[in-house]
Structures are given as C-alpha cells and as structure tokens.
XYZ file of C-alpha atoms in Angstrom:
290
model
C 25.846 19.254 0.036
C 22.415 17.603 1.529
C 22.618 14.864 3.298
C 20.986 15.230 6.543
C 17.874 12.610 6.729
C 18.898 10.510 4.484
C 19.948 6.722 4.761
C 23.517 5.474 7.216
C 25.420 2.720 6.071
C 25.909 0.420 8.766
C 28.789 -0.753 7.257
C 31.544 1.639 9.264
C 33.931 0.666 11.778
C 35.277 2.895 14.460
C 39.042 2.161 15.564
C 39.811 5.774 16.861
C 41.608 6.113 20.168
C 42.142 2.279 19.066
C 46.273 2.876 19.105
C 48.708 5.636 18.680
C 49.768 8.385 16.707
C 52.887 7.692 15.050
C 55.507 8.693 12.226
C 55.064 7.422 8.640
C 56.711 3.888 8.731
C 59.124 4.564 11.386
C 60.941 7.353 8.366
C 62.138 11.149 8.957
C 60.579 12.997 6.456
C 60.177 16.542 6.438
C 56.791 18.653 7.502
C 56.020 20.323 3.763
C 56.396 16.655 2.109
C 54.257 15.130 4.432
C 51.435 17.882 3.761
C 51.518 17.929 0.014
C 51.026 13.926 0.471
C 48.241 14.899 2.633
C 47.047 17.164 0.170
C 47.105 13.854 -2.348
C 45.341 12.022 0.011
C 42.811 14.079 0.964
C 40.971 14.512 -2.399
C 42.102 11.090 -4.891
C 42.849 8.751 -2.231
C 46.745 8.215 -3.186
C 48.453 6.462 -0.988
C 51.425 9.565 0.298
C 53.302 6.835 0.606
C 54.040 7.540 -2.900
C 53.641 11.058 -3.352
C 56.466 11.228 -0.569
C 58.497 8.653 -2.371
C 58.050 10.862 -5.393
C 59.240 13.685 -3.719
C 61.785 12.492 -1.335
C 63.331 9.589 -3.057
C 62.880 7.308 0.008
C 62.415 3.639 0.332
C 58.690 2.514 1.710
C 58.291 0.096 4.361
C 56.164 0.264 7.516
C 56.089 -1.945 10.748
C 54.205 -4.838 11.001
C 50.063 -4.854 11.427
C 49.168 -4.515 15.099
C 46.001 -6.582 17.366
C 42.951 -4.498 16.879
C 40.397 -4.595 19.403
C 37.157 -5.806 18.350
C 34.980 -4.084 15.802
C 32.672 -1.381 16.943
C 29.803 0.756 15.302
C 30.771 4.988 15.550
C 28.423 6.478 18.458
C 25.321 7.754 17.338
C 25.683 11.413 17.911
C 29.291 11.474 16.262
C 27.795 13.997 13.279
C 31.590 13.453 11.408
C 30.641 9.882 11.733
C 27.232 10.380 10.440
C 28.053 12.136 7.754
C 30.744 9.484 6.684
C 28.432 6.851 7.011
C 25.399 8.681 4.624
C 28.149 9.210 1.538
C 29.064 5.042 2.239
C 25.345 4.908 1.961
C 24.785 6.801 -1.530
C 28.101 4.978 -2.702
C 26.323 1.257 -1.586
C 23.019 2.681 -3.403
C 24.803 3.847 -6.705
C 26.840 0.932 -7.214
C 24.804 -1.986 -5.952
C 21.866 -0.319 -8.579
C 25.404 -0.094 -11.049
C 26.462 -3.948 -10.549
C 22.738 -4.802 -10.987
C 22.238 -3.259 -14.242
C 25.139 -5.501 -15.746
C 23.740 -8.653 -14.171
C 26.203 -8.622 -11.256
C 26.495 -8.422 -7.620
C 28.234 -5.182 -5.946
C 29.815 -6.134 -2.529
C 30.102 -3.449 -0.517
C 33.459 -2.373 1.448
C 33.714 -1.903 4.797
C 34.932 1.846 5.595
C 37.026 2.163 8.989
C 37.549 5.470 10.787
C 40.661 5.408 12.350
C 43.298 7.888 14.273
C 46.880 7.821 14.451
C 47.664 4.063 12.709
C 45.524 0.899 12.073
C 46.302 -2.240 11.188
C 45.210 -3.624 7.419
C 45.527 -6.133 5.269
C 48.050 -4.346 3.040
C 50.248 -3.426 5.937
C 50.232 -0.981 8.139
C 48.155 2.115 8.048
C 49.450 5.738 9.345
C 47.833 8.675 9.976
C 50.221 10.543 7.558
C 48.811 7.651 4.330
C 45.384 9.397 4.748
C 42.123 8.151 3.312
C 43.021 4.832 0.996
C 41.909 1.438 0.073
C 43.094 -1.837 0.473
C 42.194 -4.421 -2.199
C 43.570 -7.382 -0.149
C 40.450 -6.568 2.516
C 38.326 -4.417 0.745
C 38.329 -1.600 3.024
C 38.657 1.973 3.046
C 40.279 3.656 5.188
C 40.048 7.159 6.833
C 41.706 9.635 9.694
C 39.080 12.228 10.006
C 41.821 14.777 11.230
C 42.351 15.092 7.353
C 39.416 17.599 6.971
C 40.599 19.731 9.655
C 44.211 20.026 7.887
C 42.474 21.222 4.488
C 40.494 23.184 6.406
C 42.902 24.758 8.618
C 46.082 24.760 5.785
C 45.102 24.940 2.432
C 41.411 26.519 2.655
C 39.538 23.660 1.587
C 36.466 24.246 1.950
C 32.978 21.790 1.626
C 31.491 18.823 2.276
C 30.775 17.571 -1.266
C 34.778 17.982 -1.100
C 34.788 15.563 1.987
C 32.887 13.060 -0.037
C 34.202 13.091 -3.028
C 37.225 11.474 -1.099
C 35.094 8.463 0.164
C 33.375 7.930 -3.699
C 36.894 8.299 -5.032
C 38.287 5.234 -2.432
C 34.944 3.755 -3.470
C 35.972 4.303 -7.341
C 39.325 2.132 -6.176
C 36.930 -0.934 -4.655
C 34.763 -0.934 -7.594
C 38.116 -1.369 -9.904
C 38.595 -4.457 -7.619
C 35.548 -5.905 -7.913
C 35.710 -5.668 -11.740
C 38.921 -7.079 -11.825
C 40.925 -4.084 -13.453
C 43.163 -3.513 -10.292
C 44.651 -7.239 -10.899
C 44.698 -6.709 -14.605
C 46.762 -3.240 -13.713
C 48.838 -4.362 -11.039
C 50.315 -7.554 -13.206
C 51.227 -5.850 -16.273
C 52.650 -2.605 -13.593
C 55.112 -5.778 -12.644
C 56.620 -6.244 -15.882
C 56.434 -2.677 -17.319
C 59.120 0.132 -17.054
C 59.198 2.801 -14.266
C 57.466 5.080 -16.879
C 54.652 2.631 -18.299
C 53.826 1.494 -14.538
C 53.496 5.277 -13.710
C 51.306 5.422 -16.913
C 49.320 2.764 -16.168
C 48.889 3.960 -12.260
C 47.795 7.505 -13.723
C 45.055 5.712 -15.795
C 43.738 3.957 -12.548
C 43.500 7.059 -10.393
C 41.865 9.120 -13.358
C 39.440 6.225 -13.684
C 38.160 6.113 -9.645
C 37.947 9.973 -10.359
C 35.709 9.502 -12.924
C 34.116 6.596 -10.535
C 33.476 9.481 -8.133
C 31.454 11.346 -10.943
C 29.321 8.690 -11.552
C 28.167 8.039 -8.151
C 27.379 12.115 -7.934
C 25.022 11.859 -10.893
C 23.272 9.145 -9.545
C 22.873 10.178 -6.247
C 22.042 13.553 -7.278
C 19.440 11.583 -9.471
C 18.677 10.162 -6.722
C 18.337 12.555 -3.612
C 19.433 15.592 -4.750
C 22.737 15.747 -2.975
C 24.463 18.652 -4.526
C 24.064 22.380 -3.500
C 25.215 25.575 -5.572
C 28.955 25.421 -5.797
C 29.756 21.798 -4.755
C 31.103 20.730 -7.697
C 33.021 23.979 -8.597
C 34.663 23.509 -4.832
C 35.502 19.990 -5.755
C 36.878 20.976 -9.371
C 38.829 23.728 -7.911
C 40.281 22.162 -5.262
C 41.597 19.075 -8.065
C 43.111 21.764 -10.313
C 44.912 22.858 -7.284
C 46.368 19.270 -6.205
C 47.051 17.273 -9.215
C 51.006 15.570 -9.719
C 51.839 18.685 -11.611
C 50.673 21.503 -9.008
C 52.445 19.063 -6.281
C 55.803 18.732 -8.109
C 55.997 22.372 -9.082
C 55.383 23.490 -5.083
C 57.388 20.794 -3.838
C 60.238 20.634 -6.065
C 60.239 23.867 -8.391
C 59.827 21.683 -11.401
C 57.610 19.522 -13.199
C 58.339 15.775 -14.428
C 55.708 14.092 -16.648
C 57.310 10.334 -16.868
C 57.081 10.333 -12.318
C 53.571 11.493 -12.282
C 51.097 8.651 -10.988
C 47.974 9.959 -10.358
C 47.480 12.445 -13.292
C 47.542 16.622 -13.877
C 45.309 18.827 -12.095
C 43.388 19.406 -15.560
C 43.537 15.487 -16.003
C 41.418 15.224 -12.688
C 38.938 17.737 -13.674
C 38.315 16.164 -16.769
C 37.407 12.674 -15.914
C 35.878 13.759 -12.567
C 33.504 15.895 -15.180
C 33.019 12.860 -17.682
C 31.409 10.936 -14.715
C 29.344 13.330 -13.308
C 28.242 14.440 -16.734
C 26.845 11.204 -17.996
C 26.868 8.960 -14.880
C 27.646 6.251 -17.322
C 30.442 3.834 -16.426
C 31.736 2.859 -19.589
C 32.720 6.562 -20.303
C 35.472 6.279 -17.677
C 37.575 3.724 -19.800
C 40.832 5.421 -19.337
C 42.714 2.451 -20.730
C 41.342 2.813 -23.909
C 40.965 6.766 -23.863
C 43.691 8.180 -26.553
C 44.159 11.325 -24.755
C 43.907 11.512 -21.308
C-alpha cells in the first residue's frame, strides 16, 4: 500500500503508556477465545466483547471509565503513528467529498491510539476489545499491539490489511452520522435474539462495504493500492468471518448466533464497495441475499 508523502490527519490522539494493561472486564477467559476475538477485531472492528460472549457464554461488564490525562498529538517520528494518521486522512478526504455530494456535512471522528485500557464514552476500553468505535463519542479506537499479534500468530500480512481496519471503524462512524446505527440499535431492542443478530450482521457487512468505498476513492484519488493488497485483505476476511471463528473455536457452526456475517459474506460486500465506490450499493437492509 502507498502512503508515504501523502496528507496526516491531525485528528489522532495518543493515550499509550496513559494506564495499564489489564484483563478483559475484570473476567477469566481462556487464551484461544481471547485470540479468535482478536482475530474479529483486528480486521471488522467487532467489539470481542461479543465474539467472546459468543463463544464462552459469559456475561459482559467492564469497570468503570478511568481520568485520562490530557490529550496529546503522537510524536512525529512514531512511523505506526504516521501511518495511522495518513489512512484517518484518506478516510476524512473520501467521506467529507461523500457527505458533500449529498448536500451534507461529514464530521470527522477522532481516532485514539491507546495501550492496555482507555477510558470511553461507551465504557471502558481493553486492550483485549481491539480496534472499535464508540457512537456515544465518535471515536475510534485502537491498540497498535494488534498488528504485531496477526503478524506474529496468524500470518497476517500487509498494510492495506492494517487499514482496512481503520476504514472499516470509519464505515461504523459514517452509519452514525447517517443515522442507521440508532435506527438499528432500537428495533435490535425489541427484536428476538435471532433478528437482533440479523440485523447486527447487516451493520457489520455494511461498514465492510463502507471500507470498499473509501478504497476506490482513495485509490481514485492517490493511488493507494499496490499488487496484492486487496487479495491480502480478501483472504485474510475469508479466513475470519463468524463461520471460520465458530468452526475453530467450537467444532461447529451456528447460523442464528452469527453477528458479523460469513467469511464469503465479508468478501462480498467488501468487493461491492471497492468495485463501484458508490454508497448506495452497500444497502444491506434492503439486499435480499446477503
């Protein structure tokens, strides 16, 4: 992926070495469920809060939000950093262009860099809940240390990879701002266990296909994408989606539990975005077949 030279949001906030590692919400839970929900994390931006709960049958909860010290810019020569901060950049680009189009006004989410746990808006965030967004402060949230695990465990390999997280969490925000989260999240209330994981599928294939549409746009743009980006991205989703997880966690597949869609799912809405760059072409809710 390219990305060297071009523009850095200035829109990133640095709360590593900030606080402590910890555990995930004060809860025992085993080593191999804990990296699948990394695994989650790492490319569609679930929450493993759920992916664990999905897997392990426990309750959620996590302490209270903690003091944070006062906001601070990543240093200059952080290249991790930097490179976080260009894909924020091509997302802010994309979307504000996006919003503009349709005669509206795209405000752009803070992204904080984080180790160990943060405090947020929607509770408390852990290193183990990965990269995810917050609709109640529209930020995104990442622990770098995330790239090193796919790296290091499951031979994950890329940078377009890396970003593809960030546009995905981005994918999430833009829901927000277009009022489909609420929409979702009310009638996820008063549905069944089964239609709320329906409907919770639908949202995560939709930021997926978010994610495509800020690739063609910035590849329109700048030319991000290299030889093989995209394959590394696609194979890496047919790898991870609720099906692949269930079967290595659990031997077994269970369609009515999944949240966040198939492996092929993911691949197939990521594709639709990037294909056409077109937003409407990621309505999920109306989509007959997913």
């Amino acid at each position: 992926m390219k990305w060297d030279g071009n523009r850095e949001s200035d829109n990133v906030e640095d709360r590593r070495g900030d606080s402590g590692g910890g555990g995930f919400g004060g809860r025992s839970v085993g080593i191999g469920t804990i990296a699948i929900a990394l695994v989650a994390s790492y490319f569609f931006g679930i929450n493993p809060a759920t992916v664990i709960n999905l897997l392990s049958g426990g309750g959620g909860g996590g302490s209270a939000p903690s003091q944070q010290a006062p906001a601070k810019a990543p240093p200059a020569n952080d290249e991790a950093a930097r490179f976080v901060k260009v894909v924020l950049a091509d997302t802010e680009d994309v979307w504000t262009a996006q919003f503009r189009a349709q005669g509206g006004n795209y405000v752009k989410p803070k992204l904080v860099l984080f180790s160990g746990r943060t405090s947020t808006s929607c509770g408390q965030g852990e290193s183990a809940t990965g990269p995810f967004y917050c609709p109640a402060d529209q930020k995104v949230y990442i622990d770098l240390s995330f790239y090193k695990l796919m790296r290091e465990r499951f031979k994950v390999e890329g940078e377009f990879a890396q970003a593809y997280v960030i546009a995905h969490e981005v994918g999430h925000h833009v829901q927000n701002l277009m009022g489909i989260s609420g929409k979702v999240d009310a009638a996820r209330r008063k549905a069944t266990q089964t239609r709320a994981n329906a409907l919770s599928v639908r949202m995560e294939l939709q930021a997926d296909c978010f994610a495509g549409v800020w690739a063609f746009h910035a590849n329109e743009a700048r030319g991000i994408l290299e030889r093989g980006d995209v394959e590394t991205a696609l194979n890496a989703a047919t790898a991870i989606g609720d099906d692949a997880l269930q079967r290595q966690a659990q031997g077994q597949v269970v369609p009515d539990s999944f949240t966040h869609g198939t492996s092929a799912q993911r691949v197939r809405w990521f594709k639709r975005g990037i294909a056409t760059g077109i937003v409407n072409d990621c309505d999920t809710f109306k989509a007959r077949q997913l």
